[in-house]
Each structure stands twice: as C-alpha cells, then as structure tokens.
mmCIF file of N, CA, C and O in Angstrom:
data_model
loop_
_atom_site.group_PDB
_atom_site.id
_atom_site.type_symbol
_atom_site.label_atom_id
_atom_site.label_comp_id
_atom_site.label_asym_id
_atom_site.label_seq_id
_atom_site.Cartn_x
_atom_site.Cartn_y
_atom_site.Cartn_z
ATOM 1 N N MET R 50 -35.587 129.597 -16.675
ATOM 2 C CA MET R 50 -36.719 129.466 -16.663
ATOM 3 C C MET R 50 -37.495 129.799 -17.594
ATOM 4 O O MET R 50 -37.258 130.671 -18.245
ATOM 5 N N PRO R 51 -38.582 128.867 -18.051
ATOM 6 C CA PRO R 51 -39.350 129.555 -19.113
ATOM 7 C C PRO R 51 -39.880 130.476 -19.252
ATOM 8 O O PRO R 51 -40.448 130.691 -17.736
ATOM 9 N N THR R 52 -39.867 131.320 -19.875
ATOM 10 C CA THR R 52 -40.990 132.569 -20.006
ATOM 11 C C THR R 52 -42.122 132.528 -20.649
ATOM 12 O O THR R 52 -43.349 133.380 -20.661
ATOM 13 N N ASP R 53 -42.128 131.403 -21.696
ATOM 14 C CA ASP R 53 -43.393 131.246 -22.565
ATOM 15 C C ASP R 53 -44.452 130.352 -21.935
ATOM 16 O O ASP R 53 -44.088 129.437 -21.128
ATOM 17 N N ASP R 54 -45.744 130.908 -21.505
ATOM 18 C CA ASP R 54 -46.878 130.387 -20.690
ATOM 19 C C ASP R 54 -46.731 128.668 -21.360
ATOM 20 O O ASP R 54 -46.622 127.901 -20.313
ATOM 21 N N VAL R 55 -46.854 128.410 -22.449
ATOM 22 C CA VAL R 55 -46.891 126.669 -22.617
ATOM 23 C C VAL R 55 -45.629 126.305 -22.433
ATOM 24 O O VAL R 55 -45.742 125.198 -21.783
ATOM 25 N N GLU R 56 -44.503 126.645 -22.026
ATOM 26 C CA GLU R 56 -43.229 126.153 -22.013
ATOM 27 C C GLU R 56 -43.400 125.907 -20.311
ATOM 28 O O GLU R 56 -43.176 125.015 -19.659
ATOM 29 N N ARG R 57 -43.861 126.606 -19.480
ATOM 30 C CA ARG R 57 -44.322 126.929 -17.922
ATOM 31 C C ARG R 57 -45.018 126.018 -17.833
ATOM 32 O O ARG R 57 -44.623 124.789 -16.967
ATOM 33 N N PHE R 58 -46.217 125.624 -18.542
ATOM 34 C CA PHE R 58 -47.245 124.969 -18.455
ATOM 35 C C PHE R 58 -46.698 122.940 -18.860
ATOM 36 O O PHE R 58 -47.133 122.351 -17.671
ATOM 37 N N LEU R 59 -45.721 123.453 -19.739
ATOM 38 C CA LEU R 59 -45.345 121.972 -20.116
ATOM 39 C C LEU R 59 -44.646 121.195 -18.802
ATOM 40 O O LEU R 59 -44.528 120.198 -18.396
ATOM 41 N N GLY R 60 -43.587 122.480 -18.404
ATOM 42 C CA GLY R 60 -42.852 122.407 -17.313
ATOM 43 C C GLY R 60 -43.242 121.878 -16.090
ATOM 44 O O GLY R 60 -42.876 120.999 -15.247
ATOM 45 N N ALA R 61 -44.744 122.192 -15.998
ATOM 46 C CA ALA R 61 -45.594 121.677 -14.569
ATOM 47 C C ALA R 61 -46.570 120.365 -14.437
ATOM 48 O O ALA R 61 -46.527 120.088 -13.745
ATOM 49 N N LEU R 62 -46.450 119.783 -15.744
ATOM 50 C CA LEU R 62 -46.891 118.803 -15.784
ATOM 51 C C LEU R 62 -45.854 117.282 -15.714
ATOM 52 O O LEU R 62 -44.854 117.590 -15.632
ATOM 53 N N SER R 63 -46.537 116.276 -15.300
ATOM 54 C CA SER R 63 -45.873 115.162 -15.198
ATOM 55 C C SER R 63 -45.314 114.582 -16.427
ATOM 56 O O SER R 63 -45.801 115.035 -17.714
ATOM 57 N N PRO R 64 -44.447 113.967 -16.702
ATOM 58 C CA PRO R 64 -43.750 113.132 -18.015
ATOM 59 C C PRO R 64 -44.501 112.857 -19.018
ATOM 60 O O PRO R 64 -44.712 112.895 -19.983
ATOM 61 N N ALA R 65 -45.563 112.166 -18.512
ATOM 62 C CA ALA R 65 -46.731 111.252 -19.384
ATOM 63 C C ALA R 65 -47.719 112.362 -19.870
ATOM 64 O O ALA R 65 -48.009 112.470 -21.095
ATOM 65 N N HIS R 66 -47.891 113.446 -19.475
ATOM 66 C CA HIS R 66 -48.997 114.591 -19.563
ATOM 67 C C HIS R 66 -48.307 115.398 -20.604
ATOM 68 O O HIS R 66 -48.758 115.719 -21.544
ATOM 69 N N ARG R 67 -47.076 115.317 -20.214
ATOM 70 C CA ARG R 67 -46.047 116.498 -21.061
ATOM 71 C C ARG R 67 -45.766 115.928 -22.482
ATOM 72 O O ARG R 67 -45.956 116.724 -23.548
ATOM 73 N N GLU R 68 -45.965 114.571 -22.451
ATOM 74 C CA GLU R 68 -45.726 113.972 -23.795
ATOM 75 C C GLU R 68 -47.061 113.694 -24.582
ATOM 76 O O GLU R 68 -47.166 114.336 -25.550
ATOM 77 N N GLU R 69 -48.085 113.936 -23.763
ATOM 78 C CA GLU R 69 -49.432 113.629 -24.348
ATOM 79 C C GLU R 69 -49.591 115.443 -24.856
ATOM 80 O O GLU R 69 -50.233 115.386 -26.090
ATOM 81 N N VAL R 70 -49.585 116.324 -24.148
ATOM 82 C CA VAL R 70 -50.157 117.315 -24.652
ATOM 83 C C VAL R 70 -48.778 117.840 -25.987
ATOM 84 O O VAL R 70 -49.010 118.675 -26.346
ATOM 85 N N GLY R 71 -48.045 117.629 -25.530
ATOM 86 C CA GLY R 71 -46.748 118.190 -26.717
ATOM 87 C C GLY R 71 -47.098 117.683 -27.808
ATOM 88 O O GLY R 71 -46.329 117.813 -28.998
ATOM 89 N N ARG R 72 -47.815 116.674 -28.175
ATOM 90 C CA ARG R 72 -48.131 116.002 -29.282
ATOM 91 C C ARG R 72 -49.188 116.988 -30.135
ATOM 92 O O ARG R 72 -49.710 116.432 -31.303
ATOM 93 N N GLN R 73 -50.196 117.551 -28.968
ATOM 94 C CA GLN R 73 -51.344 118.534 -29.862
ATOM 95 C C GLN R 73 -50.518 119.479 -30.594
ATOM 96 O O GLN R 73 -49.353 120.178 -30.277
ATOM 97 N N PRO R 74 -51.400 120.373 -31.394
ATOM 98 C CA PRO R 74 -51.073 121.309 -32.111
ATOM 99 C C PRO R 74 -50.858 122.391 -31.151
ATOM 100 O O PRO R 74 -51.284 122.533 -30.204
ATOM 101 N N ARG R 75 -50.092 123.457 -31.728
ATOM 102 C CA ARG R 75 -49.741 124.737 -30.624
ATOM 103 C C ARG R 75 -50.914 125.643 -29.863
ATOM 104 O O ARG R 75 -51.356 125.686 -28.887
ATOM 105 N N ALA R 76 -51.868 125.587 -31.011
ATOM 106 C CA ALA R 76 -53.158 126.331 -30.679
ATOM 107 C C ALA R 76 -53.712 125.662 -29.531
ATOM 108 O O ALA R 76 -54.203 126.404 -28.653
ATOM 109 N N GLN R 77 -53.972 123.946 -29.240
ATOM 110 C CA GLN R 77 -54.468 123.585 -28.151
ATOM 111 C C GLN R 77 -53.629 123.703 -27.103
ATOM 112 O O GLN R 77 -54.166 123.658 -26.070
ATOM 113 N N GLN R 78 -52.141 123.381 -27.320
ATOM 114 C CA GLN R 78 -51.357 123.805 -26.131
ATOM 115 C C GLN R 78 -51.520 125.434 -25.510
ATOM 116 O O GLN R 78 -51.507 125.387 -24.422
ATOM 117 N N GLU R 79 -51.592 126.081 -26.561
ATOM 118 C CA GLU R 79 -51.956 127.633 -25.749
ATOM 119 C C GLU R 79 -53.140 127.479 -24.964
ATOM 120 O O GLU R 79 -53.491 128.263 -24.142
ATOM 121 N N LYS R 80 -54.307 126.872 -25.531
ATOM 122 C CA LYS R 80 -55.693 127.157 -25.095
ATOM 123 C C LYS R 80 -55.352 125.864 -23.691
ATOM 124 O O LYS R 80 -56.144 126.780 -22.455
ATOM 125 N N LEU R 81 -54.625 125.137 -23.216
ATOM 126 C CA LEU R 81 -54.484 124.638 -22.402
ATOM 127 C C LEU R 81 -53.757 125.353 -21.540
ATOM 128 O O LEU R 81 -53.986 125.513 -19.954
ATOM 129 N N ALA R 82 -52.866 125.939 -21.732
ATOM 130 C CA ALA R 82 -51.773 126.934 -21.355
ATOM 131 C C ALA R 82 -52.733 127.914 -20.265
ATOM 132 O O ALA R 82 -52.260 128.347 -18.969
ATOM 133 N N ALA R 83 -53.719 128.439 -20.815
ATOM 134 C CA ALA R 83 -54.452 129.708 -20.694
ATOM 135 C C ALA R 83 -55.481 129.196 -19.535
ATOM 136 O O ALA R 83 -55.609 129.745 -18.458
ATOM 137 N N ALA R 84 -55.760 128.098 -19.722
ATOM 138 C CA ALA R 84 -56.583 127.347 -18.589
ATOM 139 C C ALA R 84 -55.913 127.331 -17.645
ATOM 140 O O ALA R 84 -56.473 127.173 -16.419
ATOM 141 N N TRP R 85 -54.810 126.642 -17.671
ATOM 142 C CA TRP R 85 -53.504 126.313 -16.256
ATOM 143 C C TRP R 85 -53.842 127.857 -15.700
ATOM 144 O O TRP R 85 -53.663 127.721 -14.165
ATOM 145 N N GLU R 86 -53.390 128.979 -16.369
ATOM 146 C CA GLU R 86 -52.932 130.284 -15.450
ATOM 147 C C GLU R 86 -54.474 130.524 -14.854
ATOM 148 O O GLU R 86 -54.296 131.152 -13.481
ATOM 149 N N LYS R 87 -55.596 130.488 -15.651
ATOM 150 C CA LYS R 87 -56.435 130.740 -15.033
ATOM 151 C C LYS R 87 -57.191 129.808 -13.684
ATOM 152 O O LYS R 87 -57.432 130.326 -12.734
ATOM 153 N N GLU R 88 -56.921 128.604 -13.815
ATOM 154 C CA GLU R 88 -57.013 127.744 -12.307
ATOM 155 C C GLU R 88 -55.940 128.104 -11.541
ATOM 156 O O GLU R 88 -56.479 128.047 -10.220
ATOM 157 N N LEU R 89 -54.530 128.635 -11.883
ATOM 158 C CA LEU R 89 -53.956 129.042 -10.573
ATOM 159 C C LEU R 89 -54.424 130.309 -9.971
ATOM 160 O O LEU R 89 -54.186 130.289 -8.965
ATOM 161 N N ARG R 90 -55.109 131.116 -10.800
ATOM 162 C CA ARG R 90 -55.637 132.483 -10.318
ATOM 163 C C ARG R 90 -56.849 132.230 -9.361
ATOM 164 O O ARG R 90 -56.760 133.110 -8.354
ATOM 165 N N GLU R 91 -57.429 131.303 -10.005
ATOM 166 C CA GLU R 91 -58.807 131.451 -9.285
ATOM 167 C C GLU R 91 -59.305 130.283 -8.247
ATOM 168 O O GLU R 91 -60.227 130.606 -7.466
ATOM 169 N N ASP R 92 -58.444 129.236 -8.310
ATOM 170 C CA ASP R 92 -58.563 128.306 -7.602
ATOM 171 C C ASP R 92 -58.382 128.418 -5.735
ATOM 172 O O ASP R 92 -57.102 128.525 -5.751
ATOM 173 N N THR R 93 -59.301 128.397 -4.963
ATOM 174 C CA THR R 93 -58.403 128.908 -3.793
ATOM 175 C C THR R 93 -57.791 128.135 -3.039
ATOM 176 O O THR R 93 -56.954 127.890 -2.148
ATOM 177 N N ASP R 94 -58.069 126.897 -3.279
ATOM 178 C CA ASP R 94 -57.462 125.563 -2.745
ATOM 179 C C ASP R 94 -55.900 125.796 -3.137
ATOM 180 O O ASP R 94 -54.915 125.407 -2.341
ATOM 181 N N LEU R 95 -55.526 126.129 -4.462
ATOM 182 C CA LEU R 95 -54.307 125.940 -5.068
ATOM 183 C C LEU R 95 -53.511 127.184 -4.214
ATOM 184 O O LEU R 95 -52.500 127.325 -4.340
ATOM 185 N N ASP R 96 -54.311 128.121 -3.574
ATOM 186 C CA ASP R 96 -53.795 129.314 -2.907
ATOM 187 C C ASP R 96 -53.098 129.139 -1.633
ATOM 188 O O ASP R 96 -51.696 129.150 -1.390
ATOM 189 N N THR R 97 -53.620 127.941 -1.135
ATOM 190 C CA THR R 97 -52.853 127.325 0.165
ATOM 191 C C THR R 97 -51.945 126.706 -0.044
ATOM 192 O O THR R 97 -50.507 126.872 0.183
ATOM 193 N N LEU R 98 -51.805 125.573 -1.118
ATOM 194 C CA LEU R 98 -50.692 124.797 -1.616
ATOM 195 C C LEU R 98 -49.618 125.979 -2.250
ATOM 196 O O LEU R 98 -48.230 124.957 -1.813
ATOM 197 N N SER R 99 -49.860 127.058 -3.017
ATOM 198 C CA SER R 99 -48.769 128.039 -3.395
ATOM 199 C C SER R 99 -48.097 128.566 -2.108
ATOM 200 O O SER R 99 -46.724 128.465 -2.397
ATOM 201 N N GLU R 100 -48.794 128.635 -0.910
ATOM 202 C CA GLU R 100 -47.746 129.121 -0.162
ATOM 203 C C GLU R 100 -46.990 127.947 0.673
ATOM 204 O O GLU R 100 -45.852 128.673 0.812
ATOM 205 N N LEU R 101 -47.394 126.567 0.153
ATOM 206 C CA LEU R 101 -46.268 126.081 0.619
ATOM 207 C C LEU R 101 -45.347 125.438 -0.095
ATOM 208 O O LEU R 101 -44.179 125.185 0.117
ATOM 209 N N SER R 102 -45.496 125.148 -1.566
ATOM 210 C CA SER R 102 -45.034 124.626 -2.390
ATOM 211 C C SER R 102 -45.634 125.180 -3.761
ATOM 212 O O SER R 102 -46.588 124.860 -4.548
ATOM 213 N N PRO R 103 -45.190 126.540 -4.165
ATOM 214 C CA PRO R 103 -45.542 126.896 -6.017
ATOM 215 C C PRO R 103 -45.416 126.068 -6.843
ATOM 216 O O PRO R 103 -46.209 125.903 -7.365
ATOM 217 N N ALA R 104 -44.366 125.345 -6.898
ATOM 218 C CA ALA R 104 -44.189 124.352 -7.526
ATOM 219 C C ALA R 104 -45.337 123.122 -7.929
ATOM 220 O O ALA R 104 -45.994 122.656 -8.542
ATOM 221 N N ALA R 105 -45.827 122.792 -6.704
ATOM 222 C CA ALA R 105 -46.499 121.584 -6.419
ATOM 223 C C ALA R 105 -47.901 122.090 -6.461
ATOM 224 O O ALA R 105 -48.616 121.705 -7.271
ATOM 225 N N ALA R 106 -48.193 123.602 -6.376
ATOM 226 C CA ALA R 106 -49.479 123.987 -7.030
ATOM 227 C C ALA R 106 -49.925 124.020 -8.529
ATOM 228 O O ALA R 106 -50.810 123.920 -8.798
ATOM 229 N N GLU R 107 -48.647 124.425 -8.840
ATOM 230 C CA GLU R 107 -48.782 124.875 -10.736
ATOM 231 C C GLU R 107 -48.647 123.397 -11.153
ATOM 232 O O GLU R 107 -49.377 122.491 -12.388
ATOM 233 N N SER R 108 -48.035 122.420 -10.534
ATOM 234 C CA SER R 108 -48.257 120.890 -10.921
ATOM 235 C C SER R 108 -49.570 120.294 -10.795
ATOM 236 O O SER R 108 -50.831 119.798 -11.714
ATOM 237 N N GLU R 109 -50.337 120.540 -9.907
ATOM 238 C CA GLU R 109 -51.681 120.226 -9.355
ATOM 239 C C GLU R 109 -52.660 121.046 -10.361
ATOM 240 O O GLU R 109 -53.546 120.229 -11.336
ATOM 241 N N ALA R 110 -52.430 122.154 -10.932
ATOM 242 C CA ALA R 110 -53.455 122.698 -11.576
ATOM 243 C C ALA R 110 -53.028 122.404 -12.876
ATOM 244 O O ALA R 110 -54.032 122.341 -13.881
ATOM 245 N N ALA R 111 -51.655 121.771 -13.436
ATOM 246 C CA ALA R 111 -51.912 121.510 -14.827
ATOM 247 C C ALA R 111 -52.284 119.915 -14.983
ATOM 248 O O ALA R 111 -52.949 119.771 -15.915
ATOM 249 N N ARG R 112 -52.648 119.333 -14.046
ATOM 250 C CA ARG R 112 -53.080 118.020 -14.178
ATOM 251 C C ARG R 112 -54.467 118.391 -13.988
ATOM 252 O O ARG R 112 -55.258 117.221 -14.796
ATOM 253 N N ARG R 113 -54.948 119.041 -13.048
ATOM 254 C CA ARG R 113 -56.446 119.084 -13.217
ATOM 255 C C ARG R 113 -56.821 119.494 -14.821
ATOM 256 O O ARG R 113 -57.922 119.237 -15.237
ATOM 257 N N VAL R 114 -55.922 120.464 -15.389
ATOM 258 C CA VAL R 114 -56.287 121.020 -16.770
ATOM 259 C C VAL R 114 -56.178 119.933 -17.657
ATOM 260 O O VAL R 114 -57.390 119.775 -18.484
ATOM 261 N N VAL R 115 -55.278 119.175 -17.906
ATOM 262 C CA VAL R 115 -55.056 118.152 -18.843
ATOM 263 C C VAL R 115 -56.103 117.143 -18.417
ATOM 264 O O VAL R 115 -56.718 116.749 -19.215
ATOM 265 N N GLU R 116 -56.625 116.625 -17.105
ATOM 266 C CA GLU R 116 -57.702 115.771 -16.899
ATOM 267 C C GLU R 116 -58.912 116.117 -16.738
ATOM 268 O O GLU R 116 -59.732 115.390 -16.823
ATOM 269 N N GLY R 117 -59.207 117.572 -17.232
ATOM 270 C CA GLY R 117 -60.570 118.058 -17.308
ATOM 271 C C GLY R 117 -61.192 118.376 -15.789
ATOM 272 O O GLY R 117 -62.475 118.095 -16.090
ATOM 273 N N ARG R 118 -60.444 118.637 -14.945
ATOM 274 C CA ARG R 118 -61.138 118.675 -13.627
ATOM 275 C C ARG R 118 -61.020 120.035 -13.166
ATOM 276 O O ARG R 118 -61.342 120.115 -11.940
ATOM 277 N N SER R 119 -60.291 120.864 -13.843
ATOM 278 C CA SER R 119 -60.865 122.476 -13.653
ATOM 279 C C SER R 119 -62.268 123.036 -13.296
ATOM 280 O O SER R 119 -63.167 122.476 -13.705
#
C-alpha cells in the first residue's frame, strides 16, 4: 500500500487521469494530492460514500480535483 500522498492520489485516479497527472511536474502532483486530501476531509457527501466504499470515495475526490470540481 503506497504511503506517499502523491502515490495514493495517483492510485485513486482513473487510468486516463493517472497518465495525465503523471506527466505533470512533481510540485503540481503534490499540489493536487494536497487538494485531494482536503476534499476527502471536508466534503460531507464523500463521508457517506466513504462509509460504503472508502476506495470509491477516494476515487470520486480524485476525479473532482483533477477535473477542477472541488
């Protein structure tokens, strides 16, 4: 299991988004990973999804961050 925030974030992304983010500089990846962590902490809709499926909540938050919907 990845312990690095960027690796965890990349793991939560769809393959297409993972490839897109993987091409970005490390600093941008870290910024996105931080936004992802914030989305997971603060979005109350994800709390409910997290109770049902933590992986689905992580994936949804990652998608929102990459697509700028956070």
